[in-house]
Coordinates of C-alpha atoms in Angstrom, one line a residue:
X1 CA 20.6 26.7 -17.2
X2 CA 21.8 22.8 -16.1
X3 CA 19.0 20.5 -15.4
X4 CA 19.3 18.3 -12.3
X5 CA 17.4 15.6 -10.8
X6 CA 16.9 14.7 -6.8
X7 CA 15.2 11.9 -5.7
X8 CA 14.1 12.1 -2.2
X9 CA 14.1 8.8 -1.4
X10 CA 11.8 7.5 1.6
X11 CA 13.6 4.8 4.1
X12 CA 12.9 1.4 4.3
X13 CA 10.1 -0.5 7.1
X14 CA 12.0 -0.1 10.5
X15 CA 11.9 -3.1 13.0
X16 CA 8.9 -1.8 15.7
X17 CA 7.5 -4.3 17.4
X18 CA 6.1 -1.5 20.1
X19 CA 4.5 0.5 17.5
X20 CA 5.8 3.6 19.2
X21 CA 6.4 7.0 17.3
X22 CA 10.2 7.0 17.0
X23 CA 11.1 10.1 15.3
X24 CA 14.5 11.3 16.2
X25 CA 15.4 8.6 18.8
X26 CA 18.3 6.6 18.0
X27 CA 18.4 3.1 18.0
X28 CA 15.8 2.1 15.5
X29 CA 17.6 -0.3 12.4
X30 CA 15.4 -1.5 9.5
X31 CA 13.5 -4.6 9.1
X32 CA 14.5 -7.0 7.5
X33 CA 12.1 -6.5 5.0
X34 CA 13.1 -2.9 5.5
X35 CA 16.7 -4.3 3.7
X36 CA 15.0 -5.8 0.9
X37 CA 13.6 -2.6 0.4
X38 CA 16.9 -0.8 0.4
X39 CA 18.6 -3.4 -1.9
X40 CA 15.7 -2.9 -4.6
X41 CA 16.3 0.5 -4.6
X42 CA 20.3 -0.1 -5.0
X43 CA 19.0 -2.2 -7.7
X44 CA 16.8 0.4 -9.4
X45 CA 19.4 2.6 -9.5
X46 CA 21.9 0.5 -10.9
X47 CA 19.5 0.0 -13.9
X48 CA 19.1 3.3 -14.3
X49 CA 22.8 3.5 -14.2
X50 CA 23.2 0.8 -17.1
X51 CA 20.9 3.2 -19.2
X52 CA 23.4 6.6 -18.8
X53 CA 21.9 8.2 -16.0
X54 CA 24.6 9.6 -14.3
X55 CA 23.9 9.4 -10.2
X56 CA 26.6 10.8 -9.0
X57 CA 25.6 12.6 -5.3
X58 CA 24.2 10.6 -2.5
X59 CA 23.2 11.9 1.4
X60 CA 21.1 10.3 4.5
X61 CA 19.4 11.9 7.3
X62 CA 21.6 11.2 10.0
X63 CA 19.4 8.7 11.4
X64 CA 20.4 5.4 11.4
X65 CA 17.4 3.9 9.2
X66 CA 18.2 6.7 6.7
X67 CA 21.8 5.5 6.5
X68 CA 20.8 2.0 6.4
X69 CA 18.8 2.3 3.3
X70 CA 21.3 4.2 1.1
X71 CA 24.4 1.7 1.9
X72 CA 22.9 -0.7 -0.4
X73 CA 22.7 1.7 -3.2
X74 CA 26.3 3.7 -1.8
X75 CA 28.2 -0.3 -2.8
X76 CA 26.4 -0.6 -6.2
X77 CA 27.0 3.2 -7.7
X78 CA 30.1 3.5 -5.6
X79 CA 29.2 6.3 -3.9
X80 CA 29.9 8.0 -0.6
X81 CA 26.8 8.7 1.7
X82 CA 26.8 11.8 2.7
X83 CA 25.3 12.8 5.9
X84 CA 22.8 16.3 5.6
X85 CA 21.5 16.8 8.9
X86 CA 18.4 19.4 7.1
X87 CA 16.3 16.5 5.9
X88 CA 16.2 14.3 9.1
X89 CA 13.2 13.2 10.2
X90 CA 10.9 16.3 11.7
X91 CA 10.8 17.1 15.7
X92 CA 7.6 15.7 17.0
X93 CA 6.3 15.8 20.9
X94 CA 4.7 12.3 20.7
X95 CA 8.1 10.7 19.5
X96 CA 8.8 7.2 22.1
X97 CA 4.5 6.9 22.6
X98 CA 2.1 4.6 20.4
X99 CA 0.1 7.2 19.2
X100 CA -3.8 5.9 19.3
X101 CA -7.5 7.7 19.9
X102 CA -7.0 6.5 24.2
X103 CA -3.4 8.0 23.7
X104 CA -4.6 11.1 22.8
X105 CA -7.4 11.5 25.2
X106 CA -5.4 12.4 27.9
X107 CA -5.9 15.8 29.1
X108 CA -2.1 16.1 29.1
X109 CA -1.4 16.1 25.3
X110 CA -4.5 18.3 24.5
X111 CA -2.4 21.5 24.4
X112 CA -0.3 20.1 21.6
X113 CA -3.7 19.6 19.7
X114 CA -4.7 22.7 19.9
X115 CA -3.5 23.6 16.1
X116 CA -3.2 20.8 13.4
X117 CA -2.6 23.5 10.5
X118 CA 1.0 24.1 12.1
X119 CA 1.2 21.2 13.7
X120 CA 0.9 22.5 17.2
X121 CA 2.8 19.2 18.0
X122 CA 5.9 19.6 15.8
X123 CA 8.0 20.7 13.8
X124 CA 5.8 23.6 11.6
X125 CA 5.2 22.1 7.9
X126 CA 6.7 25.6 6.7
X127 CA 10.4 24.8 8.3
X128 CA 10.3 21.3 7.3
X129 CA 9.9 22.2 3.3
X130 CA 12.5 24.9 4.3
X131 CA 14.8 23.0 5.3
X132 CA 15.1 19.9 2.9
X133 CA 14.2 22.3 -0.1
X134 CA 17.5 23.9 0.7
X135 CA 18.8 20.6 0.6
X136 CA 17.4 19.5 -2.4
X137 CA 19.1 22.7 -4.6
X138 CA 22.3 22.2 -3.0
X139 CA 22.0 18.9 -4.0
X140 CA 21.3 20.1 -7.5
X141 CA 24.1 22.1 -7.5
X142 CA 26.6 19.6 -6.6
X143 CA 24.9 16.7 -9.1
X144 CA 25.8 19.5 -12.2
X145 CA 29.1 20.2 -11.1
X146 CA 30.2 16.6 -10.6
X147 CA 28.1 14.9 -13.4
X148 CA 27.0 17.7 -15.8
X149 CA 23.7 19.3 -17.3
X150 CA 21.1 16.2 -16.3
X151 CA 23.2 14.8 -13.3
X152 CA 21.4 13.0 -10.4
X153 CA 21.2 13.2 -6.8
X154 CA 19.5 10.9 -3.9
X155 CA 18.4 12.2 -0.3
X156 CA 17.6 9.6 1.8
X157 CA 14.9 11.6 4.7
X158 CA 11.4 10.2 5.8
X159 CA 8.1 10.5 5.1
X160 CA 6.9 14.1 6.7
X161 CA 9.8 16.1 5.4
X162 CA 9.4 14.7 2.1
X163 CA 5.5 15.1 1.3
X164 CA 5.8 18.8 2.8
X165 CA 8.3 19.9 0.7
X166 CA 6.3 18.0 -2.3
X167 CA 3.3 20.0 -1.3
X168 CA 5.2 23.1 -1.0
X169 CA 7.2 22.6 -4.9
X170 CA 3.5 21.7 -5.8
X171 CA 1.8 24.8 -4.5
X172 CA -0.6 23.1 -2.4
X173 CA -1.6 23.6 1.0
X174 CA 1.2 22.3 3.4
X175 CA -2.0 20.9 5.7
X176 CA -3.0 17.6 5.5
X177 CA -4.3 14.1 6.6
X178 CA -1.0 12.1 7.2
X179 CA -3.0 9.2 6.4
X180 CA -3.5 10.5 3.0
X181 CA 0.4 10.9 2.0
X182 CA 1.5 9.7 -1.0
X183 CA 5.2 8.6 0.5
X184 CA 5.4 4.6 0.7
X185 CA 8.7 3.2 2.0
X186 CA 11.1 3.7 -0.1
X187 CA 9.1 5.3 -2.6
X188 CA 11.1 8.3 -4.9
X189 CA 9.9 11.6 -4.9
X190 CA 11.4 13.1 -7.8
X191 CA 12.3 17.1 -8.5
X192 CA 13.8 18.9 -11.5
X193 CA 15.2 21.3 -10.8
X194 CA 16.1 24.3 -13.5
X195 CA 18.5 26.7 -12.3
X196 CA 17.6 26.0 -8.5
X197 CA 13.8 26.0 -9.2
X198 CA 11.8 23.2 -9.2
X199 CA 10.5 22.3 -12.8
X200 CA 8.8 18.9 -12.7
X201 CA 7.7 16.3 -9.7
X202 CA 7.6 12.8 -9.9
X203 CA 6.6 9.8 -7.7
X204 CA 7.2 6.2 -7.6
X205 CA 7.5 3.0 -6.1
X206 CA 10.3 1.2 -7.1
X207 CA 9.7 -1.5 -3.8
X208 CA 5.9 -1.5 -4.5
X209 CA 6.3 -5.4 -4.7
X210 CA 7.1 -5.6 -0.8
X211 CA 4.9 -3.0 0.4
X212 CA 1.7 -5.6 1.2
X213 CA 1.9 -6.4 4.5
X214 CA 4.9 -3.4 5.5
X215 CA 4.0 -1.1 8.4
X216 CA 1.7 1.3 6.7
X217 CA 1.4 3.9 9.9
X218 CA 2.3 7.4 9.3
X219 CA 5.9 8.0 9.7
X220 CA 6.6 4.5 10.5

């Protein structure tokens, strides 16, 4: 069967200056560090352009920081983005608050504690993989029939969505410490795919250069 590649590609920093949670809320445009981000990654793909890798499919979360990051690398491959709604960032009952220990001491938010394996507070970890897997082999699907056997695709999602559905192609757990994800802005997580099963996972950090000093909270 045709190979294809999919990079799920993490969005760049966001400007925050609230620290809140910001999830789903609109609004929220990249730093400008965040854009430096996005360029390098345009960059890295161009090079990997240069050396006959055919990209040929590109899609954002609808979420403006999603889009923001893949223009950059939509001018330099001459690509359109694509908008796939199944790998926007995951529903989340804190979204708008600055998540902290006094935050979460308040009796009001204890019944959405009550179960981190799900998380009681979100979107399940299950439905998240679910979802952007599916978007992942469609993905596939359309990378072989517009480039071939070893054709490329980029997503564009965030940080949640992408390290449950690495956990899930891994066959690990789906529980975790969010302050234990290996999902950096902008980083690339990277499935082969075989048929519409995942073969091999990658990671990387194409941006690692401009990650000192980034926002380095969960999600942000």
């Amino acid at each position: 069967m045709p190979q294809a590649t999919v990079h799920l590609l993490r969005h760049g920093e966001v400007f925050n200056p609230a620290g809140v949670l910001y999830g789903r809320l609109p609004g929220f445009h990249l730093s400008e560090r965040g854009r430096q981000m996005a360029q390098t990654l345009a960059d890295h793909f161009a090079e990997r352009a240069a050396q006959g890798k055919r990209l040929v499919y590109l899609a954002a979360s609808p979420l403006t920081r999603a889009q923001e990051t893949a223009l950059p690398t939509s001018q330099v491959l001459g690509l359109e983005i694509h908008t796939e709604d199944r790998i926007i960032e995951a529903e989340n009952y804190f979204e708008g608050l600055k998540v902290n220990g006094r935050e979460l001491m308040k009796p009001k938010h204890w019944a959405k504690l009550r179960n981190p394996f799900r998380p009681s507070w979100g979107e399940a970890y299950g439905d998240q993989a679910a979802r952007v897997m599916a978007a992942v082999v469609d993905a596939a699907r359309k990378a072989v029939e517009l480039g071939g056997d070893g054709a490329e695709a980029i997503l564009v999602s965030h940080q949640l969505p992408i390290w449950a559905t690495r956990l899930k192609a891994e066959g690990r757990p789906l529980w975790h410490d969010p302050r234990k994800r290996e999902c950096t802005l902008t980083s690339l997580t990277s499935l082969t795919l075989d048929g519409g099963a995942v073969v091999g996972v990658r990671y990387s950090e194409p941006a690692a250069a401009l990650l000192p000093g980034a926002a380095s909270t969960p999600g942000a």
